[in-house]
XYZ file of C-alpha atoms in Angstrom:
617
model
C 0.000 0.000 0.000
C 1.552 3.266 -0.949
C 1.308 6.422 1.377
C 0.199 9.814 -0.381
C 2.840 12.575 -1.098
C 1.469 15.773 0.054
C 1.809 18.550 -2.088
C 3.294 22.014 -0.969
C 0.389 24.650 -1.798
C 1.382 27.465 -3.615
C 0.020 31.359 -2.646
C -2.611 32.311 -5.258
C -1.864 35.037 -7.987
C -3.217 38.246 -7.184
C -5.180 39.547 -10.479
C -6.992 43.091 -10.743
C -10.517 42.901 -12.491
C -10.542 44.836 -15.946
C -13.042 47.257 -16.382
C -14.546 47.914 -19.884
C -15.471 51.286 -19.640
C -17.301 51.611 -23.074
C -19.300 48.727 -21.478
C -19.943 50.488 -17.767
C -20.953 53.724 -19.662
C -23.798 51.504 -21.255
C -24.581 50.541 -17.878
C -24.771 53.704 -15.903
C -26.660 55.519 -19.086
C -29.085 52.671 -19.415
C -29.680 51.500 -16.110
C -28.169 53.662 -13.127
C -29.332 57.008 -14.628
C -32.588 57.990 -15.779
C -30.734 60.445 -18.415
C -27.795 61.949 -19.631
C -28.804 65.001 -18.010
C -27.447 64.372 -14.669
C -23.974 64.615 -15.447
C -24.155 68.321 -14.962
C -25.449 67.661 -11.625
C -21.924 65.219 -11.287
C -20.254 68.348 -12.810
C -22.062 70.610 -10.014
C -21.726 68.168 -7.518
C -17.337 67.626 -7.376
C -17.446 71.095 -7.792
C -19.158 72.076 -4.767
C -17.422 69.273 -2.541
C -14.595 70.489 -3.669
C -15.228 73.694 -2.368
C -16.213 72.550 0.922
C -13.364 70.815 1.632
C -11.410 73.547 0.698
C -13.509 75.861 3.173
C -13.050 73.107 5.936
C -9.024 73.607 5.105
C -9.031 77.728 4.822
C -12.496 79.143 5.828
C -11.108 82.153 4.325
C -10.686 81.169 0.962
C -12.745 82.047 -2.024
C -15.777 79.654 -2.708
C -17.149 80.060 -6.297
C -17.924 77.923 -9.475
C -17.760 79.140 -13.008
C -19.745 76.876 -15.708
C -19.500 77.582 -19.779
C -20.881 76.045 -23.100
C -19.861 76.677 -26.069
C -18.746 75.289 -29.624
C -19.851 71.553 -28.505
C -17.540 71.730 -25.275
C -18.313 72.348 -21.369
C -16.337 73.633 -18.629
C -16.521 73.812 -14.790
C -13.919 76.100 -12.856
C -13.787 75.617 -9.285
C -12.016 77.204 -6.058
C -11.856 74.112 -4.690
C -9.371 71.554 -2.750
C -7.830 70.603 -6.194
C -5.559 67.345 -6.616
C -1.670 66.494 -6.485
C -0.077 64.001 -9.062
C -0.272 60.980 -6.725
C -3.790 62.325 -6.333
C -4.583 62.301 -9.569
C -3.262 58.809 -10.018
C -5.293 57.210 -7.100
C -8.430 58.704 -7.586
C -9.692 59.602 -11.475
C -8.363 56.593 -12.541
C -9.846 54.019 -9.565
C -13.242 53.029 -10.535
C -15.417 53.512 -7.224
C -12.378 55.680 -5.457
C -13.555 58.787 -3.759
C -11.677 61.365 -1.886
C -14.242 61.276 0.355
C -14.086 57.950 1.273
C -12.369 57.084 4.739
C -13.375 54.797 7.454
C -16.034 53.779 9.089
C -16.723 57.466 10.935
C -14.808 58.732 8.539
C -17.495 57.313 5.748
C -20.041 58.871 7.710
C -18.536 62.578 8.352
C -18.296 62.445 4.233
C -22.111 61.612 4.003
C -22.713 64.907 6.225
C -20.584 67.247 4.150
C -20.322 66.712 0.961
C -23.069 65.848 -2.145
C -21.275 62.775 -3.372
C -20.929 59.448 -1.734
C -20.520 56.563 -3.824
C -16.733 57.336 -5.214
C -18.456 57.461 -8.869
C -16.878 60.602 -10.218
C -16.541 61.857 -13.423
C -16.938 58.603 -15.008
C -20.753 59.669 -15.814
C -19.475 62.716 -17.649
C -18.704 59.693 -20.398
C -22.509 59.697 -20.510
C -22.064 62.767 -22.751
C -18.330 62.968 -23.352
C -15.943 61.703 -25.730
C -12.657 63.048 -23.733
C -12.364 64.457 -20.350
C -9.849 67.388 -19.433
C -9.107 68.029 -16.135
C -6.260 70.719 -14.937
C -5.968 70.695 -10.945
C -3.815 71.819 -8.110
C -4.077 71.227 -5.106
C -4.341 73.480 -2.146
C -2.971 71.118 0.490
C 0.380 71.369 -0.863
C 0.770 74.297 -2.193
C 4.341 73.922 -3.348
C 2.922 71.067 -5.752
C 2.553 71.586 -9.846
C -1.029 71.578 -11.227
C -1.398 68.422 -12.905
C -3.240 67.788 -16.161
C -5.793 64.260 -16.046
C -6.701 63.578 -20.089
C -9.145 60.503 -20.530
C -10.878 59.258 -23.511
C -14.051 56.913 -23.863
C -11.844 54.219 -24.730
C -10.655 53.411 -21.189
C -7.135 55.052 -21.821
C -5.639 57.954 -20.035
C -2.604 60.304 -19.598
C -1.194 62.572 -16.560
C 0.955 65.272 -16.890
C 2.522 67.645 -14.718
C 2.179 71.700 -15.964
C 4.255 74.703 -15.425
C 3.199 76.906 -12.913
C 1.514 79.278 -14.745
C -0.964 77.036 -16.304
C -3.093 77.410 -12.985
C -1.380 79.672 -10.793
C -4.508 79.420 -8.404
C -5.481 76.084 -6.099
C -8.095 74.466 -7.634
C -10.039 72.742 -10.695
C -11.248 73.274 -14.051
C -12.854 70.185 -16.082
C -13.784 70.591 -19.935
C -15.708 67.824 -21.447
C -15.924 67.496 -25.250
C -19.004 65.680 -26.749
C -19.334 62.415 -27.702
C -20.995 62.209 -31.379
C -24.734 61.891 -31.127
C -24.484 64.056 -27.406
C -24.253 67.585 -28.653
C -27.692 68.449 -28.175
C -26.655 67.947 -24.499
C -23.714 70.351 -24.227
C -26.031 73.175 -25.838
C -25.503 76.781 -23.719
C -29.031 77.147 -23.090
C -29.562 73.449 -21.836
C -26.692 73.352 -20.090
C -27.621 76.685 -18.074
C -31.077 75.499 -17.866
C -29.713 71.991 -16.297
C -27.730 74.319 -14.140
C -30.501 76.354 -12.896
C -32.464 73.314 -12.155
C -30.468 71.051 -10.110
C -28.131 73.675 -8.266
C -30.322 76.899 -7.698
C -30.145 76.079 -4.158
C -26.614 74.988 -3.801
C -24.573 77.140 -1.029
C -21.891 78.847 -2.818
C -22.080 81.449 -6.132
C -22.005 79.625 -9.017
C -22.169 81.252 -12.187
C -23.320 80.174 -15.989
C -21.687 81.897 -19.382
C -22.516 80.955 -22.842
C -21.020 81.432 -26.033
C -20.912 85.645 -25.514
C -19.085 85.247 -22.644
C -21.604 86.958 -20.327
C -21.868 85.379 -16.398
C -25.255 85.222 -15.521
C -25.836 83.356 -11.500
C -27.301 79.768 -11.341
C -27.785 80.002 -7.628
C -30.900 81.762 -6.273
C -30.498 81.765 -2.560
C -32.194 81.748 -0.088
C -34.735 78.818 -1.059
C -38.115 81.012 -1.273
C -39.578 79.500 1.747
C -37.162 80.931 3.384
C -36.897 83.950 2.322
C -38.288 87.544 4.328
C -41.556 89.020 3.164
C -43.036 92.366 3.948
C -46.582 90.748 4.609
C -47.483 87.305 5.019
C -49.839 88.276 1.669
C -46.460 88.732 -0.141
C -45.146 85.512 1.363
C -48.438 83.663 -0.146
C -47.965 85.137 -3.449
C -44.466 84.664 -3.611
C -45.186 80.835 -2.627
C -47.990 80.356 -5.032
C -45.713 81.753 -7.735
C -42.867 79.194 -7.387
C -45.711 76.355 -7.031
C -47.051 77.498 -10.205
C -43.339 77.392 -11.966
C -42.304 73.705 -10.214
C -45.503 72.139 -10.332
C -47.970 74.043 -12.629
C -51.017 74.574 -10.542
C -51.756 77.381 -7.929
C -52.394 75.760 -4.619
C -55.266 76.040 -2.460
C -53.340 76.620 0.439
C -49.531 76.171 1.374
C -48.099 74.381 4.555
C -44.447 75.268 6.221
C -42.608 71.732 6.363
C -40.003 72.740 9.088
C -38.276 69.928 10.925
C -34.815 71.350 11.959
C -34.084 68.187 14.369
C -34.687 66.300 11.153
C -32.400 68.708 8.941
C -35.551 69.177 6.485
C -36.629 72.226 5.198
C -39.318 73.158 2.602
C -43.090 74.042 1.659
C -46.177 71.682 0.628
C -48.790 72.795 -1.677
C -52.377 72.065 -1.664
C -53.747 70.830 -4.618
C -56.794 72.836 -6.371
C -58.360 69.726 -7.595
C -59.299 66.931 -6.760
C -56.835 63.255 -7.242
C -57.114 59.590 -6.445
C -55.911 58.362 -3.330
C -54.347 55.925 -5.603
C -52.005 58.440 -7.752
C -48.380 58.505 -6.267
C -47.716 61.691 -5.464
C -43.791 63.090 -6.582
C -42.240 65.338 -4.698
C -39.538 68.249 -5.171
C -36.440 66.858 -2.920
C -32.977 68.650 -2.607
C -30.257 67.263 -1.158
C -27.997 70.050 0.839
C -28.651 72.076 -2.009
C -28.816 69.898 -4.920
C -32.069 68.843 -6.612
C -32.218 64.852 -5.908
C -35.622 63.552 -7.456
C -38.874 65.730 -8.783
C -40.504 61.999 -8.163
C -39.825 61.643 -4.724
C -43.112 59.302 -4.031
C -41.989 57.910 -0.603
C -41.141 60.812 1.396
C -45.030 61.986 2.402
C -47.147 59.178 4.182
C -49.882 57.752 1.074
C -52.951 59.779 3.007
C -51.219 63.141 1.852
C -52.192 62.377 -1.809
C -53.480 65.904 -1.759
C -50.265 67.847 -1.533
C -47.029 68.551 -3.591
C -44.069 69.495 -1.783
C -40.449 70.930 -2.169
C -38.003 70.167 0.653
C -34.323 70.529 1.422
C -32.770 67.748 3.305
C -29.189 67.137 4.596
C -30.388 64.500 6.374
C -31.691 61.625 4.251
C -29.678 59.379 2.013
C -30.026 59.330 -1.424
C -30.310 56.127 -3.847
C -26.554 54.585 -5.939
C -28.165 56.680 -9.069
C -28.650 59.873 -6.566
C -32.312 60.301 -8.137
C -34.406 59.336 -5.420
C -34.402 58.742 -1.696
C -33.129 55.512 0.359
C -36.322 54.190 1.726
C -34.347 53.685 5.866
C -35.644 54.141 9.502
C -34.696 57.823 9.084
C -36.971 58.292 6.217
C -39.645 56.319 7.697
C -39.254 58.834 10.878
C -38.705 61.856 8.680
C -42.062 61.109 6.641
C -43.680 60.568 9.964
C -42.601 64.025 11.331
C -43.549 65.729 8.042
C -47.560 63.793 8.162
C -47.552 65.202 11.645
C -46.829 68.347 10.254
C -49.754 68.495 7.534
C -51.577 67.083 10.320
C -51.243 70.000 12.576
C -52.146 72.154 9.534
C -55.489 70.647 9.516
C -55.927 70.743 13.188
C -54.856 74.776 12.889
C -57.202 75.500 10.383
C -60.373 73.605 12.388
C -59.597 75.800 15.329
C -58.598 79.680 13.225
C -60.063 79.599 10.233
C -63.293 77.350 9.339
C -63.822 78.887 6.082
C -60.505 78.169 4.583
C -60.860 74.668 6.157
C -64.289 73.806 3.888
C -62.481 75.553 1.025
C -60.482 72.490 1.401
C -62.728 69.941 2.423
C -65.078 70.232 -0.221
C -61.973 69.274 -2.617
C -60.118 66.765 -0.302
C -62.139 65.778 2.038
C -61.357 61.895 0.504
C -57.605 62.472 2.019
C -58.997 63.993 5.753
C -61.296 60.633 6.048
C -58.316 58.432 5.087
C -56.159 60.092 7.605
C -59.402 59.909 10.200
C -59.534 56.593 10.442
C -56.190 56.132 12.078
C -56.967 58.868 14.324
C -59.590 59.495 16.685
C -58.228 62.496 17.579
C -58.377 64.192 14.259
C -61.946 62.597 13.531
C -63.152 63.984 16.658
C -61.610 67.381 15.242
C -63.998 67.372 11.829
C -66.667 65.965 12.868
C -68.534 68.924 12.086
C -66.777 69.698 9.242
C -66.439 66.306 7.167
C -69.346 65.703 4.725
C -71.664 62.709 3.997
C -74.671 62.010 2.150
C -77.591 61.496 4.505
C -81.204 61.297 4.366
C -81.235 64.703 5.830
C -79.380 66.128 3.030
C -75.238 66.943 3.137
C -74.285 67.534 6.394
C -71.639 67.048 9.009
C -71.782 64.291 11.079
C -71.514 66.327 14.237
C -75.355 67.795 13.000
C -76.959 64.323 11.877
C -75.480 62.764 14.918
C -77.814 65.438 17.016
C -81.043 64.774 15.010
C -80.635 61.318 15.748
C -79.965 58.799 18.283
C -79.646 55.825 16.185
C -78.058 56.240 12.621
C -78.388 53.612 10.118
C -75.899 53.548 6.924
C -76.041 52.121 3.178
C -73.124 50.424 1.870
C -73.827 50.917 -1.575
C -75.150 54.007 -3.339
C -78.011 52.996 -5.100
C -79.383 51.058 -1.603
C -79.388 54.371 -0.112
C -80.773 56.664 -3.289
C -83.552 54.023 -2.934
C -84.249 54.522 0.422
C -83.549 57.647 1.478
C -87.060 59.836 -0.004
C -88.744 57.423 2.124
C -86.523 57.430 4.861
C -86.461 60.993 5.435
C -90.586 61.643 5.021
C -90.383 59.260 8.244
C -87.743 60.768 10.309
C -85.167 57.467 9.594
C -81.543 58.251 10.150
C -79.663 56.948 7.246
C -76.293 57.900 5.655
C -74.608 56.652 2.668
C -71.294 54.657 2.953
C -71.190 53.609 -0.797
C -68.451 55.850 -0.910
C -64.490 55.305 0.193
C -63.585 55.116 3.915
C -67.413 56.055 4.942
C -68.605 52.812 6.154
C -65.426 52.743 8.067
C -65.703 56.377 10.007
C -69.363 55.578 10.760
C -68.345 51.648 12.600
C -65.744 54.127 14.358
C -68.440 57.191 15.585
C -69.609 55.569 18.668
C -65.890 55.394 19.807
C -66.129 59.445 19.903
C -69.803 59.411 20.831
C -70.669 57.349 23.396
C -74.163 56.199 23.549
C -74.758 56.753 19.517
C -76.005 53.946 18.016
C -74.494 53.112 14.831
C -75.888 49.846 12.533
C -76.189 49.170 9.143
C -79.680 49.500 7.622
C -81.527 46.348 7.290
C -85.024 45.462 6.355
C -87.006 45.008 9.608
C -85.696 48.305 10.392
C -87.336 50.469 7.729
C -90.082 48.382 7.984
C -90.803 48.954 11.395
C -90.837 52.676 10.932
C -93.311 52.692 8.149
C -96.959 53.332 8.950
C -98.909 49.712 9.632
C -102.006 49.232 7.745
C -105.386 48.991 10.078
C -106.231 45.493 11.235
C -109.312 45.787 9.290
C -107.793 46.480 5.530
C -105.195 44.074 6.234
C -107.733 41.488 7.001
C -109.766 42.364 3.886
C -106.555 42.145 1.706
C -105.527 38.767 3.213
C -106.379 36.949 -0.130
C -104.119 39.350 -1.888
C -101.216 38.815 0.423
C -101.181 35.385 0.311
C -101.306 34.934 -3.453
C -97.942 37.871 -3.255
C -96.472 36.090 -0.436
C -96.897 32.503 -2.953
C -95.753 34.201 -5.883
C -92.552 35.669 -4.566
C -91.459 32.674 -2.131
C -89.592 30.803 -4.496
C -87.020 33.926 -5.109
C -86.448 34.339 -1.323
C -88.486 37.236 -0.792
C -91.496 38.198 2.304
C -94.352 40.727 1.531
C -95.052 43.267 3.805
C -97.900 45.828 3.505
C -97.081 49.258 5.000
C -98.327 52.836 4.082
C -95.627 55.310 3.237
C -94.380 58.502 1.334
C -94.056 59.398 -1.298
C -97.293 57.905 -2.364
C -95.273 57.785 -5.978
C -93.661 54.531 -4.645
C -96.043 51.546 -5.277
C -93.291 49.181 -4.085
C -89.708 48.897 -2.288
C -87.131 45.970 -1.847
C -85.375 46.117 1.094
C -82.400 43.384 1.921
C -79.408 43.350 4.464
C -76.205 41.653 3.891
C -77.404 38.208 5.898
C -80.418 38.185 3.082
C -78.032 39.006 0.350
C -75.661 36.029 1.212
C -79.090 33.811 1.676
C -80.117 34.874 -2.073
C -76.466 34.151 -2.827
C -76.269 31.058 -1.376
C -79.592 29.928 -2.895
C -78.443 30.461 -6.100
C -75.377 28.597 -6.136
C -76.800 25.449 -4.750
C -79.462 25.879 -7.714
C -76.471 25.714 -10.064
C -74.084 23.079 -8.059
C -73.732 19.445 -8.633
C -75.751 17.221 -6.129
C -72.047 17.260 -3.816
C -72.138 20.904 -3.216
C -75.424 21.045 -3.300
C -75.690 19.053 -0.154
C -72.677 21.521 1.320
C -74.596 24.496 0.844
C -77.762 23.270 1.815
C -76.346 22.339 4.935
C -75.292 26.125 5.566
C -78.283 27.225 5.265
C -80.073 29.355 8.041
C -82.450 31.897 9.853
C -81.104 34.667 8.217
C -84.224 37.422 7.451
C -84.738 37.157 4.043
C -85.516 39.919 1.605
C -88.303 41.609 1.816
C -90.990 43.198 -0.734
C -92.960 45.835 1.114
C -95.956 47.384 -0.632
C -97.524 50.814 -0.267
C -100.920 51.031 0.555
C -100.997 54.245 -0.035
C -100.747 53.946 -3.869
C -103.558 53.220 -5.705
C -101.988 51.201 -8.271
C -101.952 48.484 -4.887
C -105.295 48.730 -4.465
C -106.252 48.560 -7.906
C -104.220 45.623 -7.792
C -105.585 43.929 -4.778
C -109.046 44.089 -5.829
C -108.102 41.855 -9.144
C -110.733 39.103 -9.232
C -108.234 36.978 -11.820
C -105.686 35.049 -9.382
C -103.545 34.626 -11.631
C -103.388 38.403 -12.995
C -102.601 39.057 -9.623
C -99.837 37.489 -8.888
C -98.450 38.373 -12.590
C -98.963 42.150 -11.418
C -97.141 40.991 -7.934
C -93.854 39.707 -9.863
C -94.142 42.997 -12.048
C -94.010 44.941 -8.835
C -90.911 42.746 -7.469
C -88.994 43.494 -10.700
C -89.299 47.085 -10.860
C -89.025 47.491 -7.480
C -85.186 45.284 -8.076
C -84.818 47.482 -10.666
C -85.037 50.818 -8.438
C -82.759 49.450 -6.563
C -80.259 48.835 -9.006
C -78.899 45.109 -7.470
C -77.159 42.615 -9.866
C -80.568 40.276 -11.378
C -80.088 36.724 -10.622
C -80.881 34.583 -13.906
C -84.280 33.540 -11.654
C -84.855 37.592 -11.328
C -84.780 37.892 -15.147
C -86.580 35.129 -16.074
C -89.321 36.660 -14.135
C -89.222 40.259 -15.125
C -89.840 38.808 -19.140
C -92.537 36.132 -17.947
C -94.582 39.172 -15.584
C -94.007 41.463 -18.661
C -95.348 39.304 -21.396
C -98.198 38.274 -19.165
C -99.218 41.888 -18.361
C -99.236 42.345 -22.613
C -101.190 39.107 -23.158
C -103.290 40.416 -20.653
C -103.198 43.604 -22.347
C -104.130 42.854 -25.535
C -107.212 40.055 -24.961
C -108.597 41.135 -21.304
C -111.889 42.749 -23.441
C -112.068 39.927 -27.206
C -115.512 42.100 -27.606
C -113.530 45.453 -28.208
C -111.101 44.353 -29.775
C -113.584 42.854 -32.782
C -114.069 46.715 -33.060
């Protein structure tokens, strides 16, 4: 038996991976960034970091940024930290390298000062440019050269020191020429319009000149939230202004969003118009300065569909692509603090200023219920104020609750348009919940008022609070009921004889949800094989079950009651049942339709041979 040799390991080779750039351009431009536009924003963004940490070095040092276009070429000019040699080496070249990157705290301290964090650079200028220029010095050692960094899309790249008169000052100028098929990007006006939009807030002067040389300022400082107005009129108009320019509307109202423990600064707008709960809202975010996202969807709470706002963070962390916001615990809290704040808006208004408060309501009063049914605070608070379709007309709930005791509620529209003529001519309390987040507030009312009843309508309860008919004409149309109550048993329906107003109404259906699941339930067993059919016949149970009540009060009832003919009679009954289903606008069962045609063609057979002798005329 032989032994095994062992073999001496040997260390690995150490290999670097090769980075196609051509191929990560493609990437960022088709898949990090939304468009080629942002590489201004990467122009503004190492312009402005450099800066600051050239004001964290000499706080007395000039802090300004020069941009140009012109001729197919564009140029930053910075006052900046600039780069040395070795610099120059370690950084441009690395893919991912940032001078901002440092350790753990020191990672962190970056993410508080400066715009850029993920080391990406200038390689997005390649977006856009065919060759990159850069000419730095650096102000940490001042005795150093400035250096020249020349890259092409190709992945290749030379360094160069300069004589000292080729930038006698610290700091950096980059000049980007265009790629073929980019031009349209490196155009003066879009370039100062690009400008404008992403660094009008930044914090030091920068400056825009076009082909004719003339310097016009990008920044606009302060933001106009906070800037000082003569009157708080002023302030409104000045607000409604910028709203109209960012988001093209003039708001209803406007709402401060000031969180300084949050580092959040900005202004929501009220929308004029109504918009689905539904529709993401995008909002205006800056970050220190720099415009992040104008589709910011996650930093409001979903309830606050009805405002637009524009906010200045340096607080939240922005997405790999920096166009939107890293969904964290400190958004989460931030968007908390900032549906607090809308919330105290609306809790302001209730107690100053009522009017401007139903100026509101009657457009968003959708977005108040949402946000009411999380808090009984803020229900409690527009109660009065929040409208709903009752049988007393629009009104606050606060009102309706004080004309009565017991309130009964709809869950679809057409139950309560059906009802609600003939529950108001007998003082019934009923309000619709067809629409969104109703039906919800009105299960939550007695939790604010104590002792209110709250139920949802059913049929015993109109019933009961319709007139009864004597003993006497009941007993004298006893024949007639029974030949309704035969006709209609086989669809799941009672009779009930009542007088009510309006006297217009010959007929109502009334149901509750246990009848409605009966009829359901009914219907499906009719349609099963004999397996489920023994299922669902074994749920069956007491539920009520719908109920036909008829007016005695019309005269089409008694007409109808008085029918010698049986069988005309219950043919008028069925008629009765189907327009009466019809009023109420419920789904027809294939048994529902079946009847409607059969009661129809028997009233017109009726019709046309109930006198042979006249019609021989």
């Amino acid at each position: 038996m032989t032994s095994a040799i062992p073999h001496e390991e040997t260390a690995p080779d150490v290999n670097s991976f090769q980075v196609d750039l051509r191929g990560l351009v493609d990437l960022l431009s088709h898949h990090l960034y939304s468009s080629p536009r942002v590489y201004v924003r990467e122009l503004l963004q190492n312009a402005v970091d450099a800066v600051t940490a050239r004001q964290a070095l000499d706080p007395s040092a000039q802090s300004a940024i020069r941009l140009r276009a012109a001729d197919g070429t564009v140029s930053i000019e910075d006052s900046g930290i600039g780069l040395t040699s070795d610099e120059v080496h370690t950084l441009l070249a690395t893919i991912g390298r940032s001078s901002k990157r440092g350790g753990e705290h020191g990672l962190e301290s970056a993410r508080r000062e400066f715009l850029g964090q993920f080391g990406i650079g200038l390689l997005a200028c390649f977006v856009v440019a065919r060759r990159i220029r850069v000419v730095t010095r650096s102000a940490r050692t001042p005795d150093a050269l400035p250096v020249e960094w020349l890259a092409s899309d190709d992945g290749s790249y030379t360094v160069r020191v300069l004589t000292d008169d080729a930038r006698p000052e610290a700091g950096t100028t980059v000049y980007l020429e265009a790629r073929p098929g980019s031009t349209e990007w490196m155009e003066p006006s879009r370039v100062e319009a690009l400008a404008r939009d992403f660094g009008s807030l930044l914090p030091y002067d920068i400056t825009f000149a076009g082909a004719d040389g003339t310097e016009r300022p990008v920044t606009d400082r302060p933001a106009v939230w906070d800037r000082t107005y003569p009157t708080p009129a002023s302030r409104r108009v000045a607000l409604a202004g910028h709203c109209s320019n960012v988001f093209g509307f003039t708001p209803l109202d406007t709402i401060d969003l000031d969180l300084p423990v949050a580092g959040v600064r900005g202004v929501a707008y009220v929308l004029p118009e109504p918009t689905s709960p539904a529709h993401k809202a995008g909002h205006r975010t800056y970050l220190k300065g720099m415009l992040l996202t104008d589709h910011a969807s996650n930093l409001l709470p979903d309830w606050a569909f009805f405002v637009r706002a524009v906010v200045d963070t340096d607080s939240l962390r922005p997405t790999a692509s920096r166009e939107n916001l890293y969904d964290d615990e400190t958004l989460a809290a931030v968007r908390d603090a900032l549906g607090g704040r809308v919330r105290q808006w609306l809790t302001e208004l209730a107690a100053g200023d009522p009017q401007r408060l139903a100026d509101f309501l009657r457009v968003h009063h959708l977005g108040v219920k949402s946000l009411a049914r999380h808090d009984a605070e803020l229900f409690e608070l527009m109660l009065p104020w929040l409208p709903f379709e009752t049988s007393d007309g629009n009104l606050g709930l606060e009102e309706f609750a004080a004309a009565h005791k017991e309130i009964h509620f709809t869950r679809t529209v057409e139950e309560f348009r059906q009802i609600a003529p003939i529950a108001a001519a007998h003082g019934l309390g009923v309000v619709n919940a067809g629409y969104t987040y109703d039906a919800e507030l009105l299960t939550l009312l007695p939790t604010i008022r104590p002792g209110l009843k709250v139920t949802e309508l059913d049929a015993g309860a109109v019933t009961e609070r319709l007139d009864p008919v004597s003993t006497t004409d009941e007993l004298a149309l006893a024949s007639f009921l029974a030949t309704a109550r035969t006709r209609l048993d086989p669809h799941g329906c009672d009779v009930a004889l009542r007088a009510f107003q309006p006297v217009s109404v010959p007929a109502l259906f009334l149901d509750d949800r246990q009848a409605r699941h009966e009829r359901d339930r009914v219907t499906a067993q009719e349609n099963a094989d004999s397996l489920w059919t023994d299922i669902l016949g074994s749920l069956r149970g007491s539920a009520p079950r719908a109920r036909l009540v008829l007016n005695h009060n019309n005269p089409l009832i008694r007409r109808i009651a008085g029918l010698p003919d049986v069988e005309l009679t219950g043919t008028a009954v069925e008629s009765l049942y189907g327009q009466a289903l019809l009023m109420s606008q419920r789904p027809l069962r294939p048994a529902d339709s079946t009847l409607l045609n059969r009661a129809f063609l028997g009233l017109l057979e009726w019709a046309t041979h109930a006198n042979p002798q006249e019609n021989q005329k």
